[in-house]
Amino acid sequence: MLQNFSYPRLLRSEAIKKIDIVTKLSHDEINSHVETLDFNEYHYSAILGSKISKEKLLNFRAEMIEHLKDLGFPDKPSAESLKVFDSKLTIYLYENLNIIPNEASKNEVWNFLTCELLPDVVKWRFFSDNKEHTKEAYIDRYLGGRRNTLQRLWWRGFTFKNLNSNKPYYFLDQLFSDDMRELEERSSLYGNQKLVTSIVSNFIEVKQFK
C-alpha cells in the first residue's frame, strides 16, 4: 500500500507575493530557487502522519519535468503539446502525488506546488505566449482553486477514474477538456462524485451511439 504524505502549505497572501516573483524567472532560475527552499519553514497538516521529505519533493519535480520534455518543455510549446498536457499530467499527478482527498482539498497545498515547486510548469502551460496577462489570470492558474493548473487535473483523476473497469483513464479518451470543464465549473454539482460520474457515464454512452 502506498504511503500518503502531508504536503507543505503556502498561505494565499504569501502565494500572491510569490506570483509576482516567479512569473519573471526563467526555468533555470526556478531550478535554483527550488534548490534553496527550506521546506521546514512551511505549515503541514497536524493530523496526517508523515511530512513529505525535501528529497521526494525534488524528485517529484524532476520526474514531472522529465515527462514534460516529451512535449518540448521548457521551450515554447506547440498547440498540440498544450492539448496533450492535461491528459498526460492528469495521469501523472494522480498516480504519483500520493495525497488523500482531504489533503488535496486544501488550496494551500496547491499554492505551494504551483507557486514554489513548479511555477515554471504553470508558466509554460498558460503563459508562454509572451503576451501581457492580467493579475487575475495569474491568480486563476497559480493559486489553489478549481482553475489551479495542477489541482484541477488531480481532481479529474480522482473524480472520473475507473468509469471503465478495463481502462482506468478511459474518460480521457472520451471527453474533451471543455466537457469536463462544464462540470468542474459547477462547484455544487462537482462536489457530488456519484452524481457527476453518473452524468459522465451517460454522456459517453449517448455520445457513442450518435
PDB file of C-alpha atoms in Angstrom:
ATOM      1  CA  MET A   1       0.000   0.000   0.000  1.00  0.00           C
ATOM      2  CA  LEU A   2       1.357   3.408  -0.992  1.00  0.00           C
ATOM      3  CA  GLN A   3       2.053   5.863   1.791  1.00  0.00           C
ATOM      4  CA  ASN A   4       0.160   9.158   1.676  1.00  0.00           C
ATOM      5  CA  PHE A   5       2.001  12.307   2.662  1.00  0.00           C
ATOM      6  CA  SER A   6       1.347  15.650   4.269  1.00  0.00           C
ATOM      7  CA  TYR A   7       2.433  18.454   1.937  1.00  0.00           C
ATOM      8  CA  PRO A   8       3.780  21.930   2.684  1.00  0.00           C
ATOM      9  CA  ARG A   9       1.118  24.638   2.725  1.00  0.00           C
ATOM     10  CA  LEU A  10       1.511  28.195   1.481  1.00  0.00           C
ATOM     11  CA  LEU A  11      -0.977  30.829   2.622  1.00  0.00           C
ATOM     12  CA  ARG A  12      -2.886  32.716  -0.061  1.00  0.00           C
ATOM     13  CA  SER A  13      -1.371  36.073   0.936  1.00  0.00           C
ATOM     14  CA  GLU A  14       2.161  34.656   0.633  1.00  0.00           C
ATOM     15  CA  ALA A  15       1.334  32.880  -2.621  1.00  0.00           C
ATOM     16  CA  ILE A  16       0.177  36.127  -4.234  1.00  0.00           C
ATOM     17  CA  LYS A  17       3.545  37.670  -3.359  1.00  0.00           C
ATOM     18  CA  LYS A  18       5.337  34.662  -4.855  1.00  0.00           C
ATOM     19  CA  ILE A  19       3.464  35.001  -8.152  1.00  0.00           C
ATOM     20  CA  ASP A  20       4.958  38.445  -8.715  1.00  0.00           C
ATOM     21  CA  ILE A  21       8.417  36.930  -8.330  1.00  0.00           C
ATOM     22  CA  VAL A  22       8.301  33.541 -10.036  1.00  0.00           C
ATOM     23  CA  THR A  23       6.473  34.676 -13.179  1.00  0.00           C
ATOM     24  CA  LYS A  24       9.537  36.771 -14.030  1.00  0.00           C
ATOM     25  CA  LEU A  25      12.046  33.932 -13.595  1.00  0.00           C
ATOM     26  CA  SER A  26      13.409  31.581 -16.265  1.00  0.00           C
ATOM     27  CA  HIS A  27      13.319  27.795 -15.969  1.00  0.00           C
ATOM     28  CA  ASP A  28      16.975  27.701 -14.865  1.00  0.00           C
ATOM     29  CA  GLU A  29      16.334  30.399 -12.285  1.00  0.00           C
ATOM     30  CA  ILE A  30      13.364  28.437 -10.958  1.00  0.00           C
ATOM     31  CA  ASN A  31      15.577  25.361 -10.605  1.00  0.00           C
ATOM     32  CA  SER A  32      17.991  27.371  -8.482  1.00  0.00           C
ATOM     33  CA  HIS A  33      15.140  28.882  -6.489  1.00  0.00           C
ATOM     34  CA  VAL A  34      13.659  25.474  -5.653  1.00  0.00           C
ATOM     35  CA  GLU A  35      17.025  24.106  -4.524  1.00  0.00           C
ATOM     36  CA  THR A  36      17.277  26.862  -1.903  1.00  0.00           C
ATOM     37  CA  LEU A  37      13.800  26.363  -0.400  1.00  0.00           C
ATOM     38  CA  ASP A  38      13.709  25.415   3.266  1.00  0.00           C
ATOM     39  CA  PHE A  39      10.778  23.017   3.475  1.00  0.00           C
ATOM     40  CA  ASN A  40      10.791  23.137   7.267  1.00  0.00           C
ATOM     41  CA  GLU A  41       9.505  26.694   7.140  1.00  0.00           C
ATOM     42  CA  TYR A  42       6.082  25.668   5.856  1.00  0.00           C
ATOM     43  CA  HIS A  43       2.989  24.625   7.746  1.00  0.00           C
ATOM     44  CA  TYR A  44       1.896  20.972   7.409  1.00  0.00           C
ATOM     45  CA  SER A  45      -1.270  19.138   8.376  1.00  0.00           C
ATOM     46  CA  ALA A  46      -1.458  18.398  12.076  1.00  0.00           C
ATOM     47  CA  ILE A  47      -3.408  15.166  11.567  1.00  0.00           C
ATOM     48  CA  LEU A  48      -1.550  13.414   8.743  1.00  0.00           C
ATOM     49  CA  GLY A  49       1.388  11.370   9.943  1.00  0.00           C
ATOM     50  CA  SER A  50       4.344  11.773   7.608  1.00  0.00           C
ATOM     51  CA  LYS A  51       5.590  15.025   6.142  1.00  0.00           C
ATOM     52  CA  ILE A  52       6.830  14.559   2.618  1.00  0.00           C
ATOM     53  CA  SER A  53      10.606  14.950   2.508  1.00  0.00           C
ATOM     54  CA  LYS A  54      12.556  17.543   0.547  1.00  0.00           C
ATOM     55  CA  GLU A  55      14.154  14.704  -1.401  1.00  0.00           C
ATOM     56  CA  LYS A  56      10.761  13.355  -2.502  1.00  0.00           C
ATOM     57  CA  LEU A  57       9.542  16.802  -3.490  1.00  0.00           C
ATOM     58  CA  LEU A  58      12.643  17.486  -5.563  1.00  0.00           C
ATOM     59  CA  ASN A  59      12.387  14.045  -7.171  1.00  0.00           C
ATOM     60  CA  PHE A  60       8.739  14.702  -7.953  1.00  0.00           C
ATOM     61  CA  ARG A  61       9.688  17.965  -9.661  1.00  0.00           C
ATOM     62  CA  ALA A  62      12.489  16.307 -11.622  1.00  0.00           C
ATOM     63  CA  GLU A  63      10.270  13.422 -12.760  1.00  0.00           C
ATOM     64  CA  MET A  64       7.451  15.709 -13.842  1.00  0.00           C
ATOM     65  CA  ILE A  65       9.787  17.885 -15.871  1.00  0.00           C
ATOM     66  CA  GLU A  66      11.304  14.789 -17.468  1.00  0.00           C
ATOM     67  CA  HIS A  67       7.784  13.755 -18.547  1.00  0.00           C
ATOM     68  CA  LEU A  68       7.145  17.206 -20.000  1.00  0.00           C
ATOM     69  CA  LYS A  69      10.316  17.167 -22.068  1.00  0.00           C
ATOM     70  CA  ASP A  70       8.444  14.867 -24.465  1.00  0.00           C
ATOM     71  CA  LEU A  71       6.128  17.830 -25.077  1.00  0.00           C
ATOM     72  CA  GLY A  72       9.004  20.255 -25.662  1.00  0.00           C
ATOM     73  CA  PHE A  73       9.386  21.720 -22.168  1.00  0.00           C
ATOM     74  CA  PRO A  74      10.916  24.194 -21.386  1.00  0.00           C
ATOM     75  CA  ASP A  75      10.870  25.556 -24.966  1.00  0.00           C
ATOM     76  CA  LYS A  76       7.755  27.312 -26.217  1.00  0.00           C
ATOM     77  CA  PRO A  77       5.024  24.657 -26.555  1.00  0.00           C
ATOM     78  CA  SER A  78       3.133  23.843 -29.709  1.00  0.00           C
ATOM     79  CA  ALA A  79      -0.656  23.876 -29.793  1.00  0.00           C
ATOM     80  CA  GLU A  80      -0.596  20.071 -29.884  1.00  0.00           C
ATOM     81  CA  SER A  81       1.662  19.897 -26.807  1.00  0.00           C
ATOM     82  CA  LEU A  82      -0.782  22.027 -24.837  1.00  0.00           C
ATOM     83  CA  LYS A  83      -3.614  19.686 -25.802  1.00  0.00           C
ATOM     84  CA  VAL A  84      -1.648  16.671 -24.570  1.00  0.00           C
ATOM     85  CA  PHE A  85      -0.524  18.398 -21.344  1.00  0.00           C
ATOM     86  CA  ASP A  86      -3.815  17.983 -19.493  1.00  0.00           C
ATOM     87  CA  SER A  87      -4.283  14.268 -20.164  1.00  0.00           C
ATOM     88  CA  LYS A  88      -0.618  13.432 -19.560  1.00  0.00           C
ATOM     89  CA  LEU A  89      -0.458  15.387 -16.305  1.00  0.00           C
ATOM     90  CA  THR A  90      -3.821  14.121 -15.046  1.00  0.00           C
ATOM     91  CA  ILE A  91      -2.463  10.582 -15.027  1.00  0.00           C
ATOM     92  CA  TYR A  92       0.960  11.536 -13.699  1.00  0.00           C
ATOM     93  CA  LEU A  93      -0.332  13.670 -10.827  1.00  0.00           C
ATOM     94  CA  TYR A  94      -2.969  11.213  -9.701  1.00  0.00           C
ATOM     95  CA  GLU A  95      -0.578   8.266  -9.823  1.00  0.00           C
ATOM     96  CA  ASN A  96       2.390   9.977  -8.168  1.00  0.00           C
ATOM     97  CA  LEU A  97       1.337  12.625  -5.657  1.00  0.00           C
ATOM     98  CA  ASN A  98       0.242  10.083  -3.019  1.00  0.00           C
ATOM     99  CA  ILE A  99      -2.182  12.543  -1.499  1.00  0.00           C
ATOM    100  CA  ILE A 100      -5.548  11.819   0.090  1.00  0.00           C
ATOM    101  CA  PRO A 101      -8.671  13.787  -0.935  1.00  0.00           C
ATOM    102  CA  ASN A 102      -8.804  15.636   2.387  1.00  0.00           C
ATOM    103  CA  GLU A 103      -5.282  16.971   1.863  1.00  0.00           C
ATOM    104  CA  ALA A 104      -5.945  17.624  -1.832  1.00  0.00           C
ATOM    105  CA  SER A 105      -8.952  19.758  -0.880  1.00  0.00           C
ATOM    106  CA  LYS A 106      -6.686  22.316   0.809  1.00  0.00           C
ATOM    107  CA  ASN A 107      -5.882  25.179  -1.548  1.00  0.00           C
ATOM    108  CA  GLU A 108      -2.735  25.989   0.439  1.00  0.00           C
ATOM    109  CA  VAL A 109      -1.186  22.689  -0.681  1.00  0.00           C
ATOM    110  CA  TRP A 110      -1.673  23.633  -4.333  1.00  0.00           C
ATOM    111  CA  ASN A 111      -0.434  27.162  -3.629  1.00  0.00           C
ATOM    112  CA  PHE A 112       2.848  25.569  -2.609  1.00  0.00           C
ATOM    113  CA  LEU A 113       3.045  23.179  -5.550  1.00  0.00           C
ATOM    114  CA  THR A 114       2.350  25.783  -8.217  1.00  0.00           C
ATOM    115  CA  CYS A 115       3.971  28.878  -6.666  1.00  0.00           C
ATOM    116  CA  GLU A 116       7.044  27.267  -5.106  1.00  0.00           C
ATOM    117  CA  LEU A 117       7.784  23.823  -6.514  1.00  0.00           C
ATOM    118  CA  LEU A 118       6.547  24.004 -10.126  1.00  0.00           C
ATOM    119  CA  PRO A 119       5.932  27.634 -11.136  1.00  0.00           C
ATOM    120  CA  ASP A 120       7.764  27.173 -14.451  1.00  0.00           C
ATOM    121  CA  VAL A 121       5.346  24.382 -15.391  1.00  0.00           C
ATOM    122  CA  VAL A 122       2.401  26.725 -14.827  1.00  0.00           C
ATOM    123  CA  LYS A 123       4.096  29.451 -16.835  1.00  0.00           C
ATOM    124  CA  TRP A 124       4.853  27.033 -19.684  1.00  0.00           C
ATOM    125  CA  ARG A 125       1.272  25.741 -19.822  1.00  0.00           C
ATOM    126  CA  PHE A 126      -0.578  29.054 -19.725  1.00  0.00           C
ATOM    127  CA  PHE A 127       1.789  31.998 -20.082  1.00  0.00           C
ATOM    128  CA  SER A 128       4.445  31.098 -22.648  1.00  0.00           C
ATOM    129  CA  ASP A 129       2.974  33.282 -25.400  1.00  0.00           C
ATOM    130  CA  ASN A 130       4.955  36.404 -24.379  1.00  0.00           C
ATOM    131  CA  LYS A 131       1.732  38.390 -24.083  1.00  0.00           C
ATOM    132  CA  GLU A 132       0.781  40.606 -21.186  1.00  0.00           C
ATOM    133  CA  HIS A 133      -1.543  38.885 -18.753  1.00  0.00           C
ATOM    134  CA  THR A 134      -3.737  40.302 -16.024  1.00  0.00           C
ATOM    135  CA  LYS A 135      -3.156  39.674 -12.348  1.00  0.00           C
ATOM    136  CA  GLU A 136      -6.462  37.793 -12.293  1.00  0.00           C
ATOM    137  CA  ALA A 137      -5.220  35.407 -14.989  1.00  0.00           C
ATOM    138  CA  TYR A 138      -2.118  34.572 -12.948  1.00  0.00           C
ATOM    139  CA  ILE A 139      -4.179  34.135  -9.788  1.00  0.00           C
ATOM    140  CA  ASP A 140      -6.525  31.734 -11.609  1.00  0.00           C
ATOM    141  CA  ARG A 141      -3.711  29.383 -12.603  1.00  0.00           C
ATOM    142  CA  TYR A 142      -1.246  29.739  -9.714  1.00  0.00           C
ATOM    143  CA  LEU A 143      -3.471  29.959  -6.647  1.00  0.00           C
ATOM    144  CA  GLY A 144      -5.347  26.998  -5.218  1.00  0.00           C
ATOM    145  CA  GLY A 145      -8.892  26.656  -6.530  1.00  0.00           C
ATOM    146  CA  ARG A 146     -10.814  24.874  -9.249  1.00  0.00           C
ATOM    147  CA  ARG A 147      -8.785  26.559 -12.037  1.00  0.00           C
ATOM    148  CA  ASN A 148      -5.364  25.907 -10.492  1.00  0.00           C
ATOM    149  CA  THR A 149      -3.103  24.345 -13.135  1.00  0.00           C
ATOM    150  CA  LEU A 150      -2.397  21.142 -11.204  1.00  0.00           C
ATOM    151  CA  GLN A 151      -5.275  20.947  -8.744  1.00  0.00           C
ATOM    152  CA  ARG A 152      -7.956  20.701 -11.451  1.00  0.00           C
ATOM    153  CA  LEU A 153      -6.095  17.793 -13.080  1.00  0.00           C
ATOM    154  CA  TRP A 154      -5.620  15.770  -9.885  1.00  0.00           C
ATOM    155  CA  TRP A 155      -9.333  16.103  -9.134  1.00  0.00           C
ATOM    156  CA  ARG A 156     -10.184  14.969 -12.660  1.00  0.00           C
ATOM    157  CA  GLY A 157      -8.255  11.796 -11.988  1.00  0.00           C
ATOM    158  CA  PHE A 158      -9.958  11.315  -8.638  1.00  0.00           C
ATOM    159  CA  THR A 159     -13.471  12.033  -9.916  1.00  0.00           C
ATOM    160  CA  PHE A 160     -13.523  10.299 -13.283  1.00  0.00           C
ATOM    161  CA  LYS A 161     -11.070   7.418 -12.902  1.00  0.00           C
ATOM    162  CA  ASN A 162     -12.420   3.861 -13.308  1.00  0.00           C
ATOM    163  CA  LEU A 163     -15.578   4.727 -15.241  1.00  0.00           C
ATOM    164  CA  ASN A 164     -14.500   1.744 -17.316  1.00  0.00           C
ATOM    165  CA  SER A 165     -13.275  -1.235 -15.289  1.00  0.00           C
ATOM    166  CA  ASN A 166     -10.852  -2.285 -18.031  1.00  0.00           C
ATOM    167  CA  LYS A 167      -9.290   1.123 -18.587  1.00  0.00           C
ATOM    168  CA  PRO A 168      -8.811   3.396 -15.547  1.00  0.00           C
ATOM    169  CA  TYR A 169      -8.388   6.621 -17.549  1.00  0.00           C
ATOM    170  CA  TYR A 170     -10.986   5.814 -20.166  1.00  0.00           C
ATOM    171  CA  PHE A 171     -12.583   9.238 -19.687  1.00  0.00           C
ATOM    172  CA  LEU A 172      -9.504  10.971 -21.130  1.00  0.00           C
ATOM    173  CA  ASP A 173     -10.175   9.260 -24.460  1.00  0.00           C
ATOM    174  CA  GLN A 174     -13.884  10.014 -24.431  1.00  0.00           C
ATOM    175  CA  LEU A 175     -14.166  13.565 -23.078  1.00  0.00           C
ATOM    176  CA  PHE A 176     -12.765  16.853 -24.282  1.00  0.00           C
ATOM    177  CA  SER A 177     -11.419  19.317 -21.710  1.00  0.00           C
ATOM    178  CA  ASP A 178     -14.443  21.518 -22.382  1.00  0.00           C
ATOM    179  CA  ASP A 179     -16.745  18.614 -21.486  1.00  0.00           C
ATOM    180  CA  MET A 180     -15.067  18.166 -18.109  1.00  0.00           C
ATOM    181  CA  ARG A 181     -14.853  21.893 -17.523  1.00  0.00           C
ATOM    182  CA  GLU A 182     -18.635  22.180 -17.840  1.00  0.00           C
ATOM    183  CA  LEU A 183     -18.901  20.033 -14.699  1.00  0.00           C
ATOM    184  CA  GLU A 184     -15.845  21.402 -12.884  1.00  0.00           C
ATOM    185  CA  GLU A 185     -17.129  24.970 -13.072  1.00  0.00           C
ATOM    186  CA  ARG A 186     -20.323  23.941 -11.252  1.00  0.00           C
ATOM    187  CA  SER A 187     -18.997  23.539  -7.736  1.00  0.00           C
ATOM    188  CA  SER A 188     -22.304  22.470  -6.150  1.00  0.00           C
ATOM    189  CA  LEU A 189     -22.630  19.656  -8.697  1.00  0.00           C
ATOM    190  CA  TYR A 190     -18.959  18.691  -8.842  1.00  0.00           C
ATOM    191  CA  GLY A 191     -18.919  18.007  -5.103  1.00  0.00           C
ATOM    192  CA  ASN A 192     -21.235  15.012  -5.580  1.00  0.00           C
ATOM    193  CA  GLN A 193     -18.938  12.386  -7.111  1.00  0.00           C
ATOM    194  CA  LYS A 194     -21.630   9.742  -7.653  1.00  0.00           C
ATOM    195  CA  LEU A 195     -23.862  12.192  -9.477  1.00  0.00           C
ATOM    196  CA  VAL A 196     -21.013  13.521 -11.619  1.00  0.00           C
ATOM    197  CA  THR A 197     -19.765  10.065 -12.632  1.00  0.00           C
ATOM    198  CA  SER A 198     -23.329   9.014 -13.466  1.00  0.00           C
ATOM    199  CA  ILE A 199     -23.762  12.062 -15.708  1.00  0.00           C
ATOM    200  CA  VAL A 200     -20.424  11.422 -17.431  1.00  0.00           C
ATOM    201  CA  SER A 201     -21.130   7.724 -17.932  1.00  0.00           C
ATOM    202  CA  ASN A 202     -24.487   8.511 -19.535  1.00  0.00           C
ATOM    203  CA  PHE A 203     -22.947  11.251 -21.642  1.00  0.00           C
ATOM    204  CA  ILE A 204     -20.273   8.903 -23.006  1.00  0.00           C
ATOM    205  CA  GLU A 205     -22.883   6.236 -23.735  1.00  0.00           C
ATOM    206  CA  VAL A 206     -25.073   8.662 -25.652  1.00  0.00           C
ATOM    207  CA  LYS A 207     -22.073  10.075 -27.490  1.00  0.00           C
ATOM    208  CA  GLN A 208     -21.025   6.624 -28.681  1.00  0.00           C
ATOM    209  CA  PHE A 209     -24.434   5.927 -30.192  1.00  0.00           C
ATOM    210  CA  LYS A 210     -24.704   9.194 -32.127  1.00  0.00           C
TER     211      LYS A 210
END
